[in-house]
Amino acid sequence: MSTAYDYDRESSAAAYLARPLQLLIDGRQVPSLSGRTFKSLNPATEEVIATIAEGNAADVDRAVAAARRAFEGPWRTMRAAERGDILLRWAQLLRDHADEIVELESLDAGKPIAAILRQDLPAALDTLTYYAGWADKISGDVISTRDDALTYTVREPVGVVAAIVPWNFPLMIGMWKLAPALACGCTVVMKPAELTSLSALRIGELALEAGLPSGVLNIVTGPGRTVGEALVNHPDVDKVTFTGSPGVGRGIMKGAAGNFKRVSLELGGKSANVIFDDADLDAASKAAASGIFFNTGQVCSAGSRVLAQEGVYDEVVARLAARANALRIGDPLDRATSLGPVISERQMQTILDYVDIGQKEGASLVTGGERAAGRGYFISPAVFAGVTHEMRISQEEIFGPVVSVIKFTDEADALRIANGTAYSLAAGVWSRDMGRVQRFAKRVRAGTVWINTYGYTDVRLPWGGDRDSGLGREHGTAALENFTEPKSIWMNLNV
Ligand code: NAD
């Protein structure tokens, strides 16, 4: 692969990367107390692109203390409309620096520029402006109970929030947490994934420029096992909002029990995209391919199981393979690239192991599943046919460009397979029979169901799942409830 980082040495992203990248605590960029740093690699070239301060539990203490002071001080007492104005100014600064942010995200996460421009950046901006609009509209109710009292509720911010973010959509998922938390009047300590800290640190600087008071947003970069755990166990953190793997999510629930922190978890998925015989095969196979190969399959709601009915099974497999082979793999900074590398050598090895496992289990690898020659963690998109429901490649989240195509007989069989994993994040169904798609939408266990489409999200709609897919919902008004607590007020009128 050609080297991406040589793309534009004069760009503002390159200038940013040449600076020491420090923690953001109490409105200042500071080195970690230990003085330690870690390196960030470009997954497309395996080159070091940045050196970043590595925080630890002592840095978390400082950040939480700053967040607490800001919560009790300026952020909580500021007029809600003013909070909203600051968030809107921040959104404008993100737009003004869009080229730099997009390039940083692409270099750091290996994401194709075209995809960031289409998805990550607009979604992050939409999230920020949507919740900025909510800042002055969060209210309680007057609930009449008796003649001699005025009884009503208000919604108050929960306090100091720990936001722990994964590497697959650092900017967008980061904003899914920051925007509603800040709009509700909470203060935040954010921990980006150690593989992708860059966009978070840059947008944190821009938040200060937008007028966010010191301590309202703090960013502590570093490993999950130190920084993440210190946040989760911290007695002065009131809530943890986490997106990541089910294993870490389980540990977070246990850690949060110490002081009964509020917890919301967005975890994994093994979503079924179900294609019936009467579906529009062109549209279905196109969406099924992008449903698994977008972001190189590193998507929690990836349609990693395509369930195809007997009559169209061979056709669906052939069309998916043709689409996989047509994807343009390469330099993420090239606007024509549609498939970038996976995030790390470790992730690449996990995916290649699953390709082996699938073959050993007896599935047939129709195409792909190989590491591309040269530098960078590139894997050719893989299509498995002859997959049965019990196989590991049908049950376990691979988090890479690998699709398992499973045959089903009828509606009941499709539902049995769709609902038969530990996950429940999303599902898709394709058919021209409107009764059938509605029956399926009712009975499938999934937080989001796409009918004759796949993969869309919008910050106005609740997002999340249960079981190994998580706990609670993000987005929409659900997020406002996550970051506020109702308080009941009872006033005696006979005084
Ligand atoms: P991960 O769980 O390894 O890491 C997520 C974050 O948690 C990172 O910031 C990491 O540093 C931190 N972390 C790691 N160990 C920790 C610990 N012991 N305590 C506290 N924090 C810790 O997940 P990942 O590999 O970054 O992301 C992939 C997973 O995320 C997949 O399972 C995917 O399905 C899921 N995901 C879910 C959604 C969703 O909306 N449901 C979205 C994106 C990704």
Coordinates of C-alpha atoms and ligand atoms in Angstrom, one line a residue:
M1 CA 0.0 0.0 0.0
S2 CA 1.2 3.5 -0.6
T3 CA 2.1 5.5 2.5
A4 CA -0.8 7.7 3.6
Y5 CA 1.0 10.0 6.0
D6 CA 3.1 11.5 3.2
Y7 CA -0.2 12.7 1.8
D8 CA 0.2 16.3 2.8
R9 CA 3.1 17.3 5.1
E10 CA 1.8 20.9 4.9
S11 CA -1.7 20.1 6.1
S12 CA -3.0 21.4 9.5
A13 CA -3.3 17.8 10.6
A14 CA 0.4 17.3 10.1
A15 CA 1.2 20.5 12.0
Y16 CA -1.1 19.3 14.9
L17 CA 0.7 15.9 15.0
A18 CA 4.1 17.5 15.3
R19 CA 3.0 19.0 18.7
P20 CA 3.2 17.2 22.0
L21 CA -0.2 15.8 22.5
Q22 CA -1.2 16.2 26.2
L23 CA -4.0 15.5 28.5
L24 CA -6.8 18.1 28.8
I25 CA -7.5 18.8 32.5
D26 CA -9.1 21.8 34.0
G27 CA -8.9 23.8 30.8
R28 CA -5.2 23.2 30.3
Q29 CA -3.1 20.9 28.2
V30 CA -0.8 19.1 30.6
P31 CA 1.7 16.2 30.5
S32 CA 0.8 13.1 32.5
L33 CA 2.0 13.2 36.1
S34 CA 4.2 10.2 35.4
G35 CA 5.7 11.9 32.3
R36 CA 5.0 8.7 30.3
T37 CA 3.8 8.8 26.7
F38 CA 2.6 6.2 24.2
K39 CA 2.6 6.1 20.4
S40 CA -0.2 6.1 17.9
L41 CA 0.1 4.2 14.7
N42 CA -1.4 4.8 11.3
P43 CA -3.0 1.3 10.6
A44 CA -2.6 1.9 6.8
T45 CA 1.1 2.3 7.0
E46 CA 2.1 1.0 10.5
E47 CA 4.0 4.2 10.9
V48 CA 4.1 6.2 14.2
I49 CA 2.0 9.3 13.7
A50 CA 1.8 10.8 17.2
T51 CA 3.2 10.6 20.7
I52 CA 0.5 11.1 23.3
A53 CA 0.6 11.6 27.1
E54 CA -0.2 8.4 28.9
G55 CA -2.5 9.1 31.9
N56 CA -2.9 7.0 35.0
A57 CA -5.0 6.9 38.1
A58 CA -3.5 10.1 39.6
D59 CA -4.3 12.0 36.4
V60 CA -7.9 10.6 36.6
D61 CA -8.0 12.0 40.2
R62 CA -7.0 15.5 38.9
A63 CA -9.5 15.3 36.0
V64 CA -12.4 14.2 38.2
A65 CA -11.7 16.9 40.8
A66 CA -11.7 19.5 38.0
A67 CA -14.9 18.1 36.6
R68 CA -16.5 18.3 40.1
R69 CA -15.5 21.9 40.6
A70 CA -16.8 22.9 37.2
F71 CA -20.0 21.0 37.8
E72 CA -20.7 22.7 41.2
G73 CA -19.5 26.0 39.7
P74 CA -19.9 27.6 36.3
W75 CA -21.5 24.9 34.2
R76 CA -24.4 24.2 36.6
T77 CA -25.2 27.8 37.3
M78 CA -24.9 29.1 33.8
R79 CA -28.2 29.8 32.0
A80 CA -29.2 26.7 30.0
A81 CA -29.5 28.8 26.8
E82 CA -25.9 29.9 27.2
R83 CA -24.7 26.3 27.5
G84 CA -26.5 25.6 24.2
D85 CA -24.8 28.7 22.6
I86 CA -21.4 27.4 23.6
L87 CA -22.2 24.0 22.1
L88 CA -23.3 25.7 18.9
R89 CA -20.1 27.7 18.8
W90 CA -18.2 24.5 19.2
A91 CA -20.1 22.9 16.3
Q92 CA -19.1 25.9 14.1
L93 CA -15.4 25.5 15.1
L94 CA -15.6 21.8 14.1
R95 CA -17.0 22.8 10.7
D96 CA -14.3 25.5 10.3
H97 CA -11.6 22.8 11.1
A98 CA -13.4 19.9 9.3
D99 CA -10.5 19.2 6.9
E100 CA -8.0 18.8 9.7
I101 CA -10.3 16.7 11.9
V102 CA -11.2 14.4 9.0
E103 CA -7.6 13.9 8.1
L104 CA -6.7 13.2 11.7
E105 CA -9.5 10.6 12.0
S106 CA -8.5 9.0 8.8
L107 CA -4.8 8.7 9.7
D108 CA -5.5 7.5 13.2
A109 CA -8.3 5.0 12.6
G110 CA -7.5 4.0 9.0
K111 CA -11.0 5.2 7.9
P112 CA -11.5 6.2 4.3
I113 CA -11.8 9.9 3.9
A114 CA -14.9 9.5 1.8
A115 CA -16.7 7.6 4.6
I116 CA -15.8 10.1 7.3
L117 CA -17.1 12.9 5.1
R118 CA -20.3 11.0 4.4
Q119 CA -20.9 9.5 7.9
D120 CA -18.7 10.3 10.9
L121 CA -18.3 14.1 10.6
P122 CA -21.9 14.9 9.6
A123 CA -23.3 12.6 12.3
A124 CA -21.0 14.1 14.9
L125 CA -22.1 17.6 13.9
D126 CA -25.8 16.6 13.8
T127 CA -25.5 15.2 17.3
L128 CA -23.9 18.3 18.7
T129 CA -26.4 20.7 17.2
Y130 CA -29.3 18.5 18.1
Y131 CA -28.4 18.4 21.8
A132 CA -27.3 22.1 21.8
G133 CA -31.0 22.7 20.9
W134 CA -32.1 20.6 23.9
A135 CA -30.0 22.5 26.4
D136 CA -32.7 25.0 27.3
K137 CA -35.7 22.6 26.8
I138 CA -35.1 20.1 29.5
S139 CA -37.9 20.5 32.0
G140 CA -40.0 18.7 34.6
D141 CA -43.7 18.6 35.1
V142 CA -46.3 20.0 37.5
I143 CA -48.1 17.0 38.8
S144 CA -51.1 17.9 40.9
T145 CA -51.6 15.7 43.9
R146 CA -53.7 17.7 46.5
D147 CA -55.2 21.0 47.1
D148 CA -52.8 22.2 49.9
A149 CA -49.6 21.6 48.0
L150 CA -47.8 22.5 44.8
T151 CA -46.1 19.3 43.6
Y152 CA -43.8 19.3 40.7
T153 CA -40.6 17.7 39.2
V154 CA -37.4 19.2 37.9
R155 CA -34.6 17.3 36.0
E156 CA -31.2 17.8 37.3
P157 CA -27.8 16.8 35.8
V158 CA -26.4 13.6 37.2
G159 CA -23.0 15.2 37.9
V160 CA -19.6 14.0 36.8
V161 CA -19.7 11.6 33.8
A162 CA -17.0 9.2 32.6
A163 CA -17.2 8.7 28.9
I164 CA -15.3 5.7 27.6
V165 CA -15.1 5.5 23.8
P166 CA -14.0 2.7 21.3
W167 CA -11.8 3.1 18.3
N168 CA -14.2 2.3 15.5
F169 CA -16.0 5.7 15.4
P170 CA -13.9 7.8 17.7
L171 CA -15.3 11.2 16.7
M172 CA -19.0 10.2 16.2
I173 CA -19.4 7.9 19.2
G174 CA -17.4 10.4 21.3
M175 CA -19.9 13.0 20.4
W176 CA -22.9 10.7 21.1
K177 CA -21.7 10.9 24.7
L178 CA -20.3 14.4 25.0
A179 CA -23.2 16.4 23.4
P180 CA -26.1 15.1 25.5
A181 CA -24.0 15.0 28.8
L182 CA -22.9 18.6 28.3
A183 CA -26.3 19.8 27.2
C184 CA -27.8 18.4 30.3
G185 CA -25.4 20.3 32.5
C186 CA -23.1 17.4 33.4
T187 CA -19.3 17.7 33.3
V188 CA -17.2 15.0 31.7
V189 CA -14.0 13.1 31.9
M190 CA -13.5 11.4 28.5
K191 CA -11.2 8.4 27.8
P192 CA -10.7 7.8 24.1
A193 CA -9.6 4.4 23.0
E194 CA -5.8 4.3 23.2
L195 CA -5.6 3.4 19.5
T196 CA -7.5 6.5 18.4
S197 CA -7.0 9.5 20.7
L198 CA -6.3 12.2 18.2
S199 CA -9.7 13.6 17.1
A200 CA -10.8 13.7 20.7
L201 CA -7.8 15.7 21.8
R202 CA -8.2 18.1 18.9
I203 CA -12.0 18.7 19.4
G204 CA -11.3 19.2 23.1
E205 CA -9.0 22.1 22.3
L206 CA -11.7 23.5 20.0
A207 CA -14.3 23.2 22.9
L208 CA -12.1 25.5 25.0
E209 CA -11.9 27.9 22.1
A210 CA -15.7 27.9 21.9
G211 CA -15.9 29.1 25.5
L212 CA -16.4 25.8 27.4
P213 CA -15.4 26.7 31.0
S214 CA -12.3 25.0 32.4
G215 CA -13.0 21.6 33.8
V216 CA -16.3 21.0 32.0
L217 CA -14.6 18.7 29.5
N218 CA -11.4 16.8 30.5
I219 CA -9.7 14.2 28.4
V220 CA -7.4 11.6 29.9
T221 CA -5.7 9.4 27.2
G222 CA -4.2 6.0 28.0
P223 CA -4.9 2.3 28.5
G224 CA -8.3 1.0 29.5
R225 CA -6.8 -1.1 32.3
T226 CA -5.4 2.0 34.1
V227 CA -7.3 5.1 33.0
G228 CA -10.6 3.4 32.2
E229 CA -10.7 1.3 35.4
A230 CA -9.7 4.3 37.5
L231 CA -12.7 6.2 36.1
V232 CA -15.0 3.3 36.6
N233 CA -13.9 2.8 40.2
H234 CA -13.7 6.5 41.1
P235 CA -16.0 7.4 44.1
D236 CA -16.7 10.9 42.7
V237 CA -17.8 9.8 39.3
D238 CA -21.6 9.7 39.1
K239 CA -22.2 8.0 35.8
V240 CA -20.3 5.9 33.2
T241 CA -21.3 5.9 29.6
F242 CA -19.4 3.2 27.7
T243 CA -19.2 1.9 24.2
G244 CA -17.1 -1.2 23.7
S245 CA -16.9 -4.9 24.1
P246 CA -19.2 -7.0 26.3
G247 CA -16.3 -8.3 28.4
V248 CA -15.2 -4.8 29.4
G249 CA -18.9 -3.8 29.8
R250 CA -19.4 -6.6 32.4
G251 CA -16.4 -5.3 34.4
I252 CA -17.8 -1.8 34.2
M253 CA -21.1 -2.8 35.8
K254 CA -19.2 -4.5 38.7
G255 CA -16.8 -1.5 39.2
A256 CA -19.7 1.0 39.1
A257 CA -21.4 -0.9 41.9
G258 CA -19.0 0.7 44.4
N259 CA -21.0 3.9 44.6
F260 CA -24.0 2.9 42.5
K261 CA -22.9 4.9 39.5
R262 CA -25.5 5.2 36.7
V263 CA -24.3 3.0 33.8
S264 CA -25.2 2.9 30.1
L265 CA -23.5 0.4 27.9
E266 CA -23.5 0.0 24.1
L267 CA -21.8 -3.3 23.4
G268 CA -21.4 -5.8 20.6
G269 CA -23.6 -7.2 17.9
K270 CA -24.1 -10.1 15.5
S271 CA -26.9 -8.7 13.6
A272 CA -29.0 -10.7 11.1
N273 CA -29.9 -9.2 7.7
V274 CA -32.7 -11.4 6.5
I275 CA -33.5 -11.7 2.8
F276 CA -36.7 -13.5 1.8
D277 CA -37.3 -15.0 -1.7
D278 CA -39.5 -12.1 -2.8
A279 CA -37.1 -9.3 -1.9
D280 CA -35.7 -6.8 -4.3
L281 CA -32.4 -8.7 -4.7
D282 CA -30.5 -5.8 -6.2
A283 CA -31.2 -3.5 -3.3
A284 CA -30.9 -6.2 -0.7
S285 CA -27.5 -7.5 -1.8
K286 CA -26.2 -3.9 -2.2
A287 CA -27.3 -3.0 1.3
A288 CA -26.1 -6.4 2.7
A289 CA -22.6 -5.8 1.3
S290 CA -22.3 -2.2 2.7
G291 CA -24.0 -3.5 5.9
I292 CA -21.0 -5.7 6.6
F293 CA -18.1 -4.1 4.7
F294 CA -18.6 -0.4 5.7
N295 CA -15.8 0.7 8.1
T296 CA -14.1 -2.7 7.2
G297 CA -16.8 -4.5 9.2
Q298 CA -15.8 -2.7 12.5
V299 CA -19.3 -1.6 13.2
C300 CA -21.3 -2.8 16.2
S301 CA -24.5 -3.1 14.1
A302 CA -22.7 -4.7 11.1
G303 CA -25.0 -7.2 9.3
S304 CA -22.4 -9.9 9.9
R305 CA -25.0 -12.7 9.4
V306 CA -26.9 -12.5 6.1
L307 CA -29.8 -14.9 6.2
A308 CA -31.0 -15.8 2.7
Q309 CA -34.1 -17.9 2.0
E310 CA -33.5 -21.2 0.0
G311 CA -34.8 -19.9 -3.3
V312 CA -32.4 -16.9 -3.5
Y313 CA -29.5 -18.3 -1.4
D314 CA -27.0 -19.0 -4.2
E315 CA -27.9 -15.7 -5.9
V316 CA -27.3 -13.8 -2.7
V317 CA -23.9 -15.5 -2.1
A318 CA -22.8 -14.7 -5.7
R319 CA -23.9 -11.1 -5.5
L320 CA -22.2 -10.5 -2.2
A321 CA -19.0 -12.0 -3.5
A322 CA -19.1 -9.9 -6.6
R323 CA -19.6 -6.8 -4.5
A324 CA -16.8 -7.8 -2.1
N325 CA -14.5 -8.2 -5.0
A326 CA -15.4 -4.8 -6.5
L327 CA -14.5 -2.9 -3.3
R328 CA -11.6 -0.6 -3.7
I329 CA -9.1 -1.4 -0.9
G330 CA -6.3 1.1 -0.3
D331 CA -5.0 4.4 1.1
P332 CA -7.8 5.8 3.3
L333 CA -6.7 9.3 2.4
D334 CA -7.5 8.6 -1.3
R335 CA -11.1 9.7 -1.8
A336 CA -11.7 6.8 -4.2
T337 CA -11.0 4.2 -1.5
S338 CA -14.0 2.3 -0.1
L339 CA -12.2 -0.2 2.2
G340 CA -9.4 0.8 4.6
P341 CA -7.3 -1.4 6.9
V342 CA -8.5 -2.8 10.2
I343 CA -7.4 -1.0 13.3
S344 CA -4.5 -3.0 14.5
E345 CA -2.3 -6.0 14.0
R346 CA -4.1 -7.7 16.9
Q347 CA -7.5 -7.1 15.4
M348 CA -6.2 -8.3 12.0
Q349 CA -4.9 -11.5 13.6
T350 CA -8.3 -12.1 15.4
I351 CA -10.1 -11.7 12.0
L352 CA -7.7 -14.0 10.2
D353 CA -8.1 -16.6 13.0
Y354 CA -11.9 -16.5 12.5
V355 CA -11.4 -17.1 8.7
D356 CA -9.5 -20.2 9.7
I357 CA -12.1 -21.2 12.2
G358 CA -14.9 -20.9 9.7
Q359 CA -13.1 -23.1 7.2
K360 CA -12.3 -25.7 9.9
E361 CA -16.0 -25.7 10.9
G362 CA -16.9 -26.6 7.3
A363 CA -18.1 -23.3 5.9
S364 CA -16.9 -22.5 2.4
L365 CA -14.9 -19.4 1.9
V366 CA -16.2 -18.0 -1.4
T367 CA -13.8 -15.0 -1.6
G368 CA -11.4 -12.9 0.5
G369 CA -10.2 -13.4 4.0
E370 CA -6.5 -12.8 3.2
R371 CA -4.0 -10.2 4.4
A372 CA -3.0 -7.9 1.5
A373 CA 0.7 -7.8 0.7
G374 CA 2.8 -4.9 1.9
R375 CA 2.4 -2.6 4.9
G376 CA -0.8 -1.9 6.7
Y377 CA -3.5 -4.1 8.3
F378 CA -5.5 -4.7 5.1
I379 CA -7.7 -7.8 4.7
S380 CA -9.6 -8.6 1.6
P381 CA -13.4 -8.7 2.3
A382 CA -14.6 -12.3 3.0
V383 CA -17.8 -14.1 2.1
F384 CA -18.6 -17.4 3.8
A385 CA -21.3 -19.7 2.3
G386 CA -22.7 -22.9 3.8
V387 CA -22.6 -21.4 7.3
T388 CA -24.9 -23.1 9.8
H389 CA -26.4 -21.4 12.8
E390 CA -24.3 -23.2 15.4
M391 CA -20.9 -22.4 13.9
R392 CA -18.7 -19.9 15.8
I393 CA -18.6 -17.6 12.8
S394 CA -22.4 -17.4 13.1
Q395 CA -22.4 -16.8 16.8
E396 CA -19.4 -14.7 17.7
E397 CA -18.7 -11.1 16.9
I398 CA -15.7 -11.0 14.4
F399 CA -15.6 -7.2 14.0
G400 CA -14.0 -7.3 10.6
P401 CA -15.0 -7.6 6.9
V402 CA -16.3 -11.2 7.1
V403 CA -19.9 -12.1 6.3
S404 CA -21.5 -15.5 7.1
V405 CA -24.4 -16.3 4.7
I406 CA -26.9 -18.7 6.3
K407 CA -29.7 -20.5 4.6
F408 CA -33.3 -20.5 6.0
T409 CA -36.5 -22.2 5.0
D410 CA -39.4 -20.0 6.2
E411 CA -40.4 -17.1 8.5
A412 CA -40.2 -19.2 11.7
D413 CA -36.8 -20.5 10.8
A414 CA -35.5 -17.0 10.0
L415 CA -36.7 -15.7 13.4
R416 CA -35.2 -18.7 15.2
I417 CA -31.8 -18.0 13.7
A418 CA -32.0 -14.2 13.9
N419 CA -32.8 -14.4 17.6
G420 CA -30.4 -17.2 18.4
T421 CA -27.3 -15.3 19.5
A422 CA -26.2 -13.6 22.7
Y423 CA -26.7 -10.2 20.9
S424 CA -29.7 -8.0 20.1
L425 CA -28.5 -4.7 18.7
A426 CA -30.0 -4.6 15.2
A427 CA -31.6 -6.6 12.5
G428 CA -32.7 -6.1 8.9
V429 CA -35.5 -7.7 6.9
W430 CA -36.1 -7.7 3.1
S431 CA -39.4 -8.7 1.5
R432 CA -42.2 -7.2 -0.6
D433 CA -44.8 -8.8 1.8
M434 CA -45.7 -6.0 4.2
G435 CA -47.4 -8.3 6.7
R436 CA -44.3 -10.5 6.8
V437 CA -41.8 -7.7 7.4
Q438 CA -44.1 -6.2 10.2
R439 CA -44.4 -9.6 11.9
F440 CA -40.7 -10.0 11.7
A441 CA -40.1 -6.5 13.1
K442 CA -42.4 -7.3 16.0
R443 CA -40.8 -10.6 16.9
V444 CA -37.1 -10.1 16.3
R445 CA -35.1 -9.3 19.4
A446 CA -33.2 -6.1 18.4
G447 CA -33.0 -2.5 19.5
T448 CA -33.2 -1.3 15.8
V449 CA -35.0 -3.0 12.9
W450 CA -34.4 -1.9 9.3
I451 CA -37.1 -2.9 6.8
N452 CA -36.0 -3.0 3.2
T453 CA -32.9 -1.0 4.1
Y454 CA -29.9 -1.4 6.4
G455 CA -27.6 0.5 8.6
Y456 CA -29.2 3.9 8.9
T457 CA -28.9 5.7 12.3
D458 CA -30.2 9.1 13.4
V459 CA -29.5 10.8 16.7
R460 CA -33.2 11.5 17.1
L461 CA -34.0 7.7 17.3
P462 CA -33.1 5.6 20.4
W463 CA -30.0 3.4 19.8
G464 CA -28.9 0.3 21.8
G465 CA -29.7 -3.3 22.7
D466 CA -30.0 -5.7 25.6
R467 CA -28.1 -8.9 26.6
D468 CA -24.5 -8.8 25.2
S469 CA -25.5 -5.7 23.2
G470 CA -25.7 -3.5 26.3
L471 CA -27.9 -1.7 28.7
G472 CA -30.0 1.4 28.1
R473 CA -30.3 3.5 25.0
E474 CA -28.4 6.4 23.6
H475 CA -29.7 9.2 21.3
G476 CA -33.0 11.2 21.3
T477 CA -34.7 11.9 24.5
A478 CA -33.4 8.6 26.0
A479 CA -30.0 10.3 26.3
L480 CA -31.5 13.2 28.2
E481 CA -32.8 10.8 30.8
N482 CA -29.4 9.1 31.0
F483 CA -27.7 12.3 32.0
T484 CA -30.4 13.8 34.4
E485 CA -32.2 12.7 37.5
P486 CA -35.8 13.7 38.3
K487 CA -36.4 15.5 41.6
S488 CA -39.8 15.7 43.2
I489 CA -40.6 19.0 45.0
W490 CA -43.5 19.3 47.4
M491 CA -44.4 22.8 48.7
N492 CA -46.9 23.3 51.4
L493 CA -49.4 26.0 50.4
N494 CA -50.8 26.5 53.9
V495 CA -48.1 28.7 55.4
Ligands
NAD1 P1 -13.0 -2.4 24.2 O1 -14.1 -2.8 25.1 O2 -11.7 -3.1 24.2 O3 -12.6 -0.9 24.5 C1 -13.5 0.2 24.5 C2 -13.0 1.3 25.4 O4 -12.9 0.7 26.8 C3 -11.6 1.7 25.1 O5 -11.5 3.1 25.4 C4 -10.7 1.0 26.1 O6 -9.5 1.6 26.4 C5 -11.6 0.9 27.3 N1 -11.3 -0.1 28.2 C6 -10.7 -1.3 28.0 N2 -10.6 -2.0 29.1 C7 -11.2 -1.3 30.1 C8 -11.4 -1.5 31.5 N3 -11.0 -2.6 32.1 N4 -12.1 -0.6 32.2 C9 -12.5 0.5 31.6 N5 -12.3 0.8 30.3 C10 -11.6 -0.1 29.5 O7 -13.7 -2.3 22.8 P2 -13.1 -1.9 21.4 O8 -12.3 -3.1 21.0 O9 -12.5 -0.6 21.5 O10 -14.4 -1.8 20.5 C11 -15.0 -2.9 19.9 C12 -16.3 -3.3 20.6 O11 -17.1 -2.2 20.8 C13 -17.0 -4.3 19.8 O12 -17.5 -5.3 20.6 C14 -18.2 -3.5 19.3 O13 -19.3 -4.2 18.9 C15 -18.4 -2.5 20.3 N6 -19.1 -1.3 19.8 C16 -20.4 -1.1 20.2 C17 -21.1 0.0 19.7 C18 -22.6 0.2 20.0 O14 -23.1 1.3 19.8 N7 -23.3 -0.8 20.6 C19 -20.5 0.9 18.9 C20 -19.1 0.7 18.6 C21 -18.5 -0.5 19.1

